[in-house]
Short mmCIF file of C-alpha atoms in Angstrom, two decimals:
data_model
loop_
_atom_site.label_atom_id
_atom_site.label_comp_id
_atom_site.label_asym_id
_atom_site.label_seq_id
_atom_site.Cartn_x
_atom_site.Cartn_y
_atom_site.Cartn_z
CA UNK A 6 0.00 0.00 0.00
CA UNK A 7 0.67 4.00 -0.42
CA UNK A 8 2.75 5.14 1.97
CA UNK A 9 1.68 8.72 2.96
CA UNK A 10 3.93 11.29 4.02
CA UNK A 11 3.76 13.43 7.70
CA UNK A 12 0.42 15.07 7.38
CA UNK A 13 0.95 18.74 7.35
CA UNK A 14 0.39 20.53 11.02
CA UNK A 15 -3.11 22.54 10.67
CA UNK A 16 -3.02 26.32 9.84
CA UNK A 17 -3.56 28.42 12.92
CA UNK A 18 -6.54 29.78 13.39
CA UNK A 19 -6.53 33.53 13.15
CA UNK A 20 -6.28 35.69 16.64
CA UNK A 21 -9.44 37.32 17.54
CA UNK A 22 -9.13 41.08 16.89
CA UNK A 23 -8.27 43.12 19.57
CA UNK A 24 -10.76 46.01 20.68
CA UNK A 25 -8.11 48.19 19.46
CA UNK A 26 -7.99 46.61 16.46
CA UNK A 27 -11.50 46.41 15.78
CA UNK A 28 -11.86 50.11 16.39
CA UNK A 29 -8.92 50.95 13.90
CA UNK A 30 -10.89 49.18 11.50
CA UNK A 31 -14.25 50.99 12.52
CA UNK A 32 -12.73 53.87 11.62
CA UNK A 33 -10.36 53.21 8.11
CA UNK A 34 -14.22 52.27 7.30
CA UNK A 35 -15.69 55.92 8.32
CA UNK A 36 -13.32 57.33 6.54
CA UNK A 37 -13.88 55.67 3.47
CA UNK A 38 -17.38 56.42 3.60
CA UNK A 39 -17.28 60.00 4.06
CA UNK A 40 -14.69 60.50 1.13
CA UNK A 41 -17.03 58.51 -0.78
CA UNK A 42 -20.02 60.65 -0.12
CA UNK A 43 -17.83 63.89 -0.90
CA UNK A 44 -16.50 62.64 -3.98
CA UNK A 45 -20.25 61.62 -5.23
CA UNK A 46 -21.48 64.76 -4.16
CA UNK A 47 -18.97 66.30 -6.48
CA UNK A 48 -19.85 63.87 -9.04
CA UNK A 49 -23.26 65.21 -9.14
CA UNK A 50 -24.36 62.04 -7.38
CA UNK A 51 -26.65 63.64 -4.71
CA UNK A 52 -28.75 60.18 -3.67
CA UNK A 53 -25.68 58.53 -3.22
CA UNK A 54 -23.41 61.02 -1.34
CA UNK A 55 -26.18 60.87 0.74
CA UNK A 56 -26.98 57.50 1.64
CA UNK A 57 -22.97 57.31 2.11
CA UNK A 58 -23.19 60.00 4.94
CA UNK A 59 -25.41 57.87 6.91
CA UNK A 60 -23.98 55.08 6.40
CA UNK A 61 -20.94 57.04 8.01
CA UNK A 62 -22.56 58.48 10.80
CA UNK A 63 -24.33 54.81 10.94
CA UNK A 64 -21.24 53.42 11.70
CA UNK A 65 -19.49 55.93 13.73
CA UNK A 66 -22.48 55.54 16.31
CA UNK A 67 -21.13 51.70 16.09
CA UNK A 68 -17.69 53.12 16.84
CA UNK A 69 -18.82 55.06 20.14
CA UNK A 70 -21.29 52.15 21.65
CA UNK A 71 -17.88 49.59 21.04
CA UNK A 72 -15.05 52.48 22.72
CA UNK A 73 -18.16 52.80 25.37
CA UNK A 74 -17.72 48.60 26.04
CA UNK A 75 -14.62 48.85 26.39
CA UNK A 76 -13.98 51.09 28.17
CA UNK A 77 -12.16 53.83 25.82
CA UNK A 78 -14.22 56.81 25.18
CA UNK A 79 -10.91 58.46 26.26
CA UNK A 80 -9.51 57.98 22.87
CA UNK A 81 -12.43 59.44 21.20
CA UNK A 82 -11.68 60.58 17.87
CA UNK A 83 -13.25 63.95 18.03
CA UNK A 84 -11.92 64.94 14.29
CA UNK A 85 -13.52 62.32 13.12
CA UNK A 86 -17.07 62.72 15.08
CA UNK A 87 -16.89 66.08 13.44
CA UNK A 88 -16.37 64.99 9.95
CA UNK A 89 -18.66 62.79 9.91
CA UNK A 90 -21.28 64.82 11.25
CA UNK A 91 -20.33 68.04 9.25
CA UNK A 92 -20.42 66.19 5.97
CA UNK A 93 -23.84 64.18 6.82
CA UNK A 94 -25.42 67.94 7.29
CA UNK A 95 -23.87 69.31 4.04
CA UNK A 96 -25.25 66.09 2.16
CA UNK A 97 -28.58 66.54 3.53
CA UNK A 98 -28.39 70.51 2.54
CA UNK A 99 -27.23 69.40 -1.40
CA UNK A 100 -30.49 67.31 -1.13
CA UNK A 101 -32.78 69.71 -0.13
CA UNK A 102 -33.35 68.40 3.59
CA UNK A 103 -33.42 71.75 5.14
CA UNK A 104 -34.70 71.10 7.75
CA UNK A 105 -32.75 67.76 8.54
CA UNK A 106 -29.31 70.14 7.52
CA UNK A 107 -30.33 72.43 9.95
CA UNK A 108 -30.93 69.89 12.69
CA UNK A 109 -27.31 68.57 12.11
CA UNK A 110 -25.87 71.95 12.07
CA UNK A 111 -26.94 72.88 15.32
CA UNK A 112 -25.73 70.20 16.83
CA UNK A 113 -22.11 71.02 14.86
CA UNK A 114 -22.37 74.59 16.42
CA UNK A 115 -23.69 73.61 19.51
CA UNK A 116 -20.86 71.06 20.45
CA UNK A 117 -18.02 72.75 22.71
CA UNK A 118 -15.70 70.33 21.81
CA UNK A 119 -15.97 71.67 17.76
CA UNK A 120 -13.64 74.45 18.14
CA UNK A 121 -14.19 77.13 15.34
CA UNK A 122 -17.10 75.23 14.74
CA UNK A 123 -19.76 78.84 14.84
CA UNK A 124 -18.56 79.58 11.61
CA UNK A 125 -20.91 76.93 10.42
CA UNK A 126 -23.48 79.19 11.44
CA UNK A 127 -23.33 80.57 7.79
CA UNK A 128 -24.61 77.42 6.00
CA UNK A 129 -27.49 77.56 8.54
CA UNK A 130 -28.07 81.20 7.38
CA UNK A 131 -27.95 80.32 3.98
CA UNK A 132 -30.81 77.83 4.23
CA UNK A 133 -32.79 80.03 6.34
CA UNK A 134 -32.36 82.86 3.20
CA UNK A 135 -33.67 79.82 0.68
CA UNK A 136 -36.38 79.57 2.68
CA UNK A 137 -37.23 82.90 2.63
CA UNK A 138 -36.56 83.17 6.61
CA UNK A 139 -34.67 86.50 6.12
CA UNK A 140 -34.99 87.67 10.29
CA UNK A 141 -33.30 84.11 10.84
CA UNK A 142 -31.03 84.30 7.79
CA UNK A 143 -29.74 87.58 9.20
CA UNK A 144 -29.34 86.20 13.05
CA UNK A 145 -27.08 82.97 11.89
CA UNK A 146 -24.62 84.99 9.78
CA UNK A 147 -24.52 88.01 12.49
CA UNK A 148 -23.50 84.99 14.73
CA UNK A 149 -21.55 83.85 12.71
CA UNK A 150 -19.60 87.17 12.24
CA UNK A 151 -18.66 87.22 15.92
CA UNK A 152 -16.55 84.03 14.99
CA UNK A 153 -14.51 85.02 12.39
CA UNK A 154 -11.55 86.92 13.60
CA UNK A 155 -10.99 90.66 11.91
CA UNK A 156 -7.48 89.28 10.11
CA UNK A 157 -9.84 87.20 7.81
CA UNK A 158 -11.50 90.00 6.06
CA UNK A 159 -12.42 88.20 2.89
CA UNK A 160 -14.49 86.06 4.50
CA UNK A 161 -15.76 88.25 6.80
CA UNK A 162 -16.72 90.94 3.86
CA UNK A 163 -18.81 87.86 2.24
CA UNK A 164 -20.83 87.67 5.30
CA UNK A 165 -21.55 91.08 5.59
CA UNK A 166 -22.69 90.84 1.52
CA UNK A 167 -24.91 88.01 2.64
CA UNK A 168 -26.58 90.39 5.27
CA UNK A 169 -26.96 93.14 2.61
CA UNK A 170 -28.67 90.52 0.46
CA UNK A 171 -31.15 88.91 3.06
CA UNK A 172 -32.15 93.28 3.95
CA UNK A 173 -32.32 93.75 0.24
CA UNK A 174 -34.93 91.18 0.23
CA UNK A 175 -37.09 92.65 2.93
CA UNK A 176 -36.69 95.94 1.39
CA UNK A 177 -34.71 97.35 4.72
CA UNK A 178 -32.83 98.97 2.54
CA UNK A 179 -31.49 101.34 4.76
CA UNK A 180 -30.02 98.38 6.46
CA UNK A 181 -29.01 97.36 3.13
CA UNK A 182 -27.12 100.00 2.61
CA UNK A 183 -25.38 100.02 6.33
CA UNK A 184 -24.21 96.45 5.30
CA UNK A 185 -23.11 96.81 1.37
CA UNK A 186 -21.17 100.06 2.13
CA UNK A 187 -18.80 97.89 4.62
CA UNK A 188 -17.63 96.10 0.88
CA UNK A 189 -16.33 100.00 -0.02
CA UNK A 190 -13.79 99.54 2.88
CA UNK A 191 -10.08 98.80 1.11
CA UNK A 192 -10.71 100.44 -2.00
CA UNK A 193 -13.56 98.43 -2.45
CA UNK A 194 -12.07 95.33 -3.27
CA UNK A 195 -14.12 93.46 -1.99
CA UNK A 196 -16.97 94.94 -3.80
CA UNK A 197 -18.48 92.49 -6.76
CA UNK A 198 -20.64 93.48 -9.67
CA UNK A 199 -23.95 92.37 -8.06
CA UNK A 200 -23.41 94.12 -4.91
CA UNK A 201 -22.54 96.77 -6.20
CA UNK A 202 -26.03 97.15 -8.35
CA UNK A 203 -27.85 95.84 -5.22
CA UNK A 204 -26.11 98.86 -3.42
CA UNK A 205 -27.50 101.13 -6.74
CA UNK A 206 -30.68 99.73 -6.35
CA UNK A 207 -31.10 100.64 -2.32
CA UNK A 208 -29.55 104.02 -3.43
CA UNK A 209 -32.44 104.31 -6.18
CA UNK A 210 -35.22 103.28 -3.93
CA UNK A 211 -34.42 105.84 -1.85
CA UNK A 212 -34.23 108.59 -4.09
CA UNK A 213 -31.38 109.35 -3.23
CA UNK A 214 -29.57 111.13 -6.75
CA UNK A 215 -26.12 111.91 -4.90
CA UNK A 216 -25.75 108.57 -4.01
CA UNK A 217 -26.67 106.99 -6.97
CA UNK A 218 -23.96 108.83 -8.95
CA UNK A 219 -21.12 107.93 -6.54
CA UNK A 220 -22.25 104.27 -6.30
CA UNK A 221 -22.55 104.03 -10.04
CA UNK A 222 -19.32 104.79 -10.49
CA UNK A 223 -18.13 102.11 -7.68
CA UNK A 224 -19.64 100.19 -10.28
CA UNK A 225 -17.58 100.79 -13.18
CA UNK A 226 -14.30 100.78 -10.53
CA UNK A 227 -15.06 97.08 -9.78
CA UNK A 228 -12.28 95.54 -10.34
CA UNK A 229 -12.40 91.15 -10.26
CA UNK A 230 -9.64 88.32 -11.86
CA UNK A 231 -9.93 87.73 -15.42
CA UNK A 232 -11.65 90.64 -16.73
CA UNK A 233 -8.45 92.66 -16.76
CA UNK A 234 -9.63 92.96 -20.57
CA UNK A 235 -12.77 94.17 -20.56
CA UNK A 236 -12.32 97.33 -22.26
CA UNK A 237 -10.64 95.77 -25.16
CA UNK A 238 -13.31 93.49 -25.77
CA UNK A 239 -16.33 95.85 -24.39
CA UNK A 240 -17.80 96.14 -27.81
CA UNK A 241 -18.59 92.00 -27.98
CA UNK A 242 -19.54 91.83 -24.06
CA UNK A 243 -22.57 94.46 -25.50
CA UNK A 244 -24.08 92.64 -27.86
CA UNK A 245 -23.41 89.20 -25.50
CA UNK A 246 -25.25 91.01 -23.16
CA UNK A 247 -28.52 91.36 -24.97
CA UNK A 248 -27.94 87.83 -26.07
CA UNK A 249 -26.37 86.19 -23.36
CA UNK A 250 -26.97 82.48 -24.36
CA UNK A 251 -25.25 83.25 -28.07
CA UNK A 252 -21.38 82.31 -27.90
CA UNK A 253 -19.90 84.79 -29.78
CA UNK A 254 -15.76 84.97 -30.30
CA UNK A 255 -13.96 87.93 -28.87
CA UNK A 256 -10.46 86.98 -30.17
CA UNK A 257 -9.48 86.02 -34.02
CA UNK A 258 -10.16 82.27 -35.21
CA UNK A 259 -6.15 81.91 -35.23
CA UNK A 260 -6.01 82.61 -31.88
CA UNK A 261 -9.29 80.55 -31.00
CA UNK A 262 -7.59 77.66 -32.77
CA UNK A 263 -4.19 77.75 -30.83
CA UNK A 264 -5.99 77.88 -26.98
CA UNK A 265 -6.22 74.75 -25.37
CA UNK A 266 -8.99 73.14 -23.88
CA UNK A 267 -8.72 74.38 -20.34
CA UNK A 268 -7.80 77.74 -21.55
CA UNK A 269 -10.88 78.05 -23.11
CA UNK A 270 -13.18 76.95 -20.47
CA UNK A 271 -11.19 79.81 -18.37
CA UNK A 272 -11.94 81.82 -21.51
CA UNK A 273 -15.44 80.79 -21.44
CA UNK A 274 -16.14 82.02 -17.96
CA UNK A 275 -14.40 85.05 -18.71
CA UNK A 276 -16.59 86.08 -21.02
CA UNK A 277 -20.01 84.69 -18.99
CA UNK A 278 -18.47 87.20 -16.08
CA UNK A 279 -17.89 89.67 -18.50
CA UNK A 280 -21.53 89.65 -19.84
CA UNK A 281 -22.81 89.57 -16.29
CA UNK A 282 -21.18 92.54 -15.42
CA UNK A 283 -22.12 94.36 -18.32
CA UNK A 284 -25.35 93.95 -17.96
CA UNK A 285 -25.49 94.97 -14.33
CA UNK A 286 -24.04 98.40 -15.54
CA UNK A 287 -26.46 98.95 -17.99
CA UNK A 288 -29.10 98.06 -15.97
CA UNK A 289 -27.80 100.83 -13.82
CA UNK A 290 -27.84 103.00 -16.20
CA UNK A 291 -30.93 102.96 -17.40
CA UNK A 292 -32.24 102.70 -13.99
CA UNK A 293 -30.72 105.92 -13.02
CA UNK A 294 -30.42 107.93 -16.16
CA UNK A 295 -34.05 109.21 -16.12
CA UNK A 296 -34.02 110.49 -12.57
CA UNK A 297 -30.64 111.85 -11.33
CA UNK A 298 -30.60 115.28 -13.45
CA UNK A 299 -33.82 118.01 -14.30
CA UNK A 300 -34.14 115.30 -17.30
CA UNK A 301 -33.72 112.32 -18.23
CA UNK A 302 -31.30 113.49 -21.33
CA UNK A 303 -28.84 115.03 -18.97
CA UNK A 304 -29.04 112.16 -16.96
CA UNK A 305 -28.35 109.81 -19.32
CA UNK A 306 -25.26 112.49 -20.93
CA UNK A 307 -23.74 112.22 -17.65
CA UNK A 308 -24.05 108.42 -17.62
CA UNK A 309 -21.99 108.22 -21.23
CA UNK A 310 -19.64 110.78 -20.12
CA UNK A 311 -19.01 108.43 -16.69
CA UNK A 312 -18.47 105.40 -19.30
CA UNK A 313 -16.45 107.14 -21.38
CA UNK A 314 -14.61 108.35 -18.88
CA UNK A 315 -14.24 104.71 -16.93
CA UNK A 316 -13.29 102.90 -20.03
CA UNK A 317 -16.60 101.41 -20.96
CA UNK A 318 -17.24 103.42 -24.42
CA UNK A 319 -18.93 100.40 -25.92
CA UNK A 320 -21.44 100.24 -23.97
CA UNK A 321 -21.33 104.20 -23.73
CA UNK A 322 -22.33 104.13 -27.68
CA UNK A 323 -24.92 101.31 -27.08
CA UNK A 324 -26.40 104.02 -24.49
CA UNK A 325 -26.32 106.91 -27.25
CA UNK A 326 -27.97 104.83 -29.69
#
């Protein structure tokens, strides 16, 4: 008969995890989840990147109840608490869950151990002002305010925009005002094309001529990245204003030809920005032309001459006409 060899010595069974182990796990798993969620989110994937941010907060509930058995809550991973729940409330405010975003929030801003964490107070204002909740639009981002130190003006300057806005839309516009004029501070870099006809429109309902004059030209001094060369192509941003969905060129076909692909998306939103803001000035204009002189053709002369004057004259001959 066959004579077998020494049978081979069974594999060892694989150790048991260790707490520790299991919560490492736990958590390479939470994180997985939540860069999931923000990268469908980005992907235009809104069901998904949600369902992925409860799943996370699913399991990091899992991860607290096995720390609690154990006896570990010490090593609580407060970081990741916060991501978790910061990105389940931004996932529930991409799906239109206001109210479920703002639950979330509050318990972001609420939460001592969240430091900096009041700044999220401005996503809670701006779902209060797409509700329409203007009073509690303006209370989050004043709160907010109080959170962001004075060094970070940018941000800061945004907020106070945001306040202008949510006035503007209960025609305060007094307080409208108080808010949009903080964007003149610095030279008024910090003023945008928008604003700035927001601030002209305050100015207008007010009657307030003086005002209107000064803040139209604030208007044509705005000065934002990429439309360095707006004079040179002021004639085309005219006629892409009345037409804003036609794509006309503003550069030769040569030139067209040699761009690459990225440069002419950049190119692209150069020239949307460039309509946008022409339109706001004309808009403007022909808003306050008729009222700020005796009549309306001296107001609208002073208008061209400010254009002229301010490097817009294509638009300044698309007045005269």
């Amino acid at each position: 008969s066959e004579v077998l060899g020494p049978t081979a010595p069974a594999l060892a069974k694989k150790a048991d995890l260790s707490p520790e182990e299991k919560l490492r796990e736990l958590e390479v798993e939470i994180h997985r989840l939540v860069e999931e969620s923000a990268i469908s989110r980005e992907a235009g994937d809104m069901g998904s990147a949600l369902e992925k941010a409860k799943e996370a907060s699913k399991k990091e509930r899992q991860l607290y109840r096995v720390r609690d058995q154990h006896g570990l809550l010490e090593q609580l991973n407060v970081d990741l608490t916060f991501a978790v729940c910061l990105n389940l409330a931004v996932q529930f405010e991409a799906n239109g869950s206001d109210n479920e975003a703002l639950t979330h929030y509050t318990q972001i801003v609420k939460n001592k151990q969240y430091p900096g964490a009041g700044r999220f107070r401005v996503n809670m204002g701006n779902v209060y002002y797409r509700q329409g909740k203007y009073p509690g639009a303006i209370r989050m981002y004043r709160m907010a305010l109080d959170q962001i130190p004075n060094n970070v003006q940018a941000h800061r300057f945004k907020i106070m925009r945001n306040i202008g806005h949510a006035f503007f839309k209960m025609h305060q516009f007094t307080d409208a005002i108080d808010s949009y004029e903080n964007l003149l501070m610095h030279g008024g870099e910090h003023l945008d094309f928008m604003t700035g006809f927001h601030l002209m429109l305050c100015y207008y309902a007010l009657g307030d001529k003086d005002k209107m004059k000064s803040g139209f030209l604030k208007l044509l001094n705005i000065q934002q990245a990429g439309l360095e060369d707006f004079e040179d192509d002021d004639a085309d941003v005219d006629i892409l204003m009345q037409s804003p969905d036609v794509d006309r060129p503003t550069t030769s076909d040569k030139l067209e030809k040699n761009i690459t692909e990225g440069d002419d998306a950049l190119r692209e939103d150069v020239k949307r920005r460039q309509r946008d803001a022409a339109r706001f000035i004309v808009n403007a204009a022909n808003l306050m032309g008729p009222v700020i002189e005796k009549t309306p053709i001296a107001g609208f002369e002073w208008v061209i001459e400010a254009l002229n004057t301010h490097g817009f004259p294509g638009i300044a001959s698309e007045m005269e006409i």
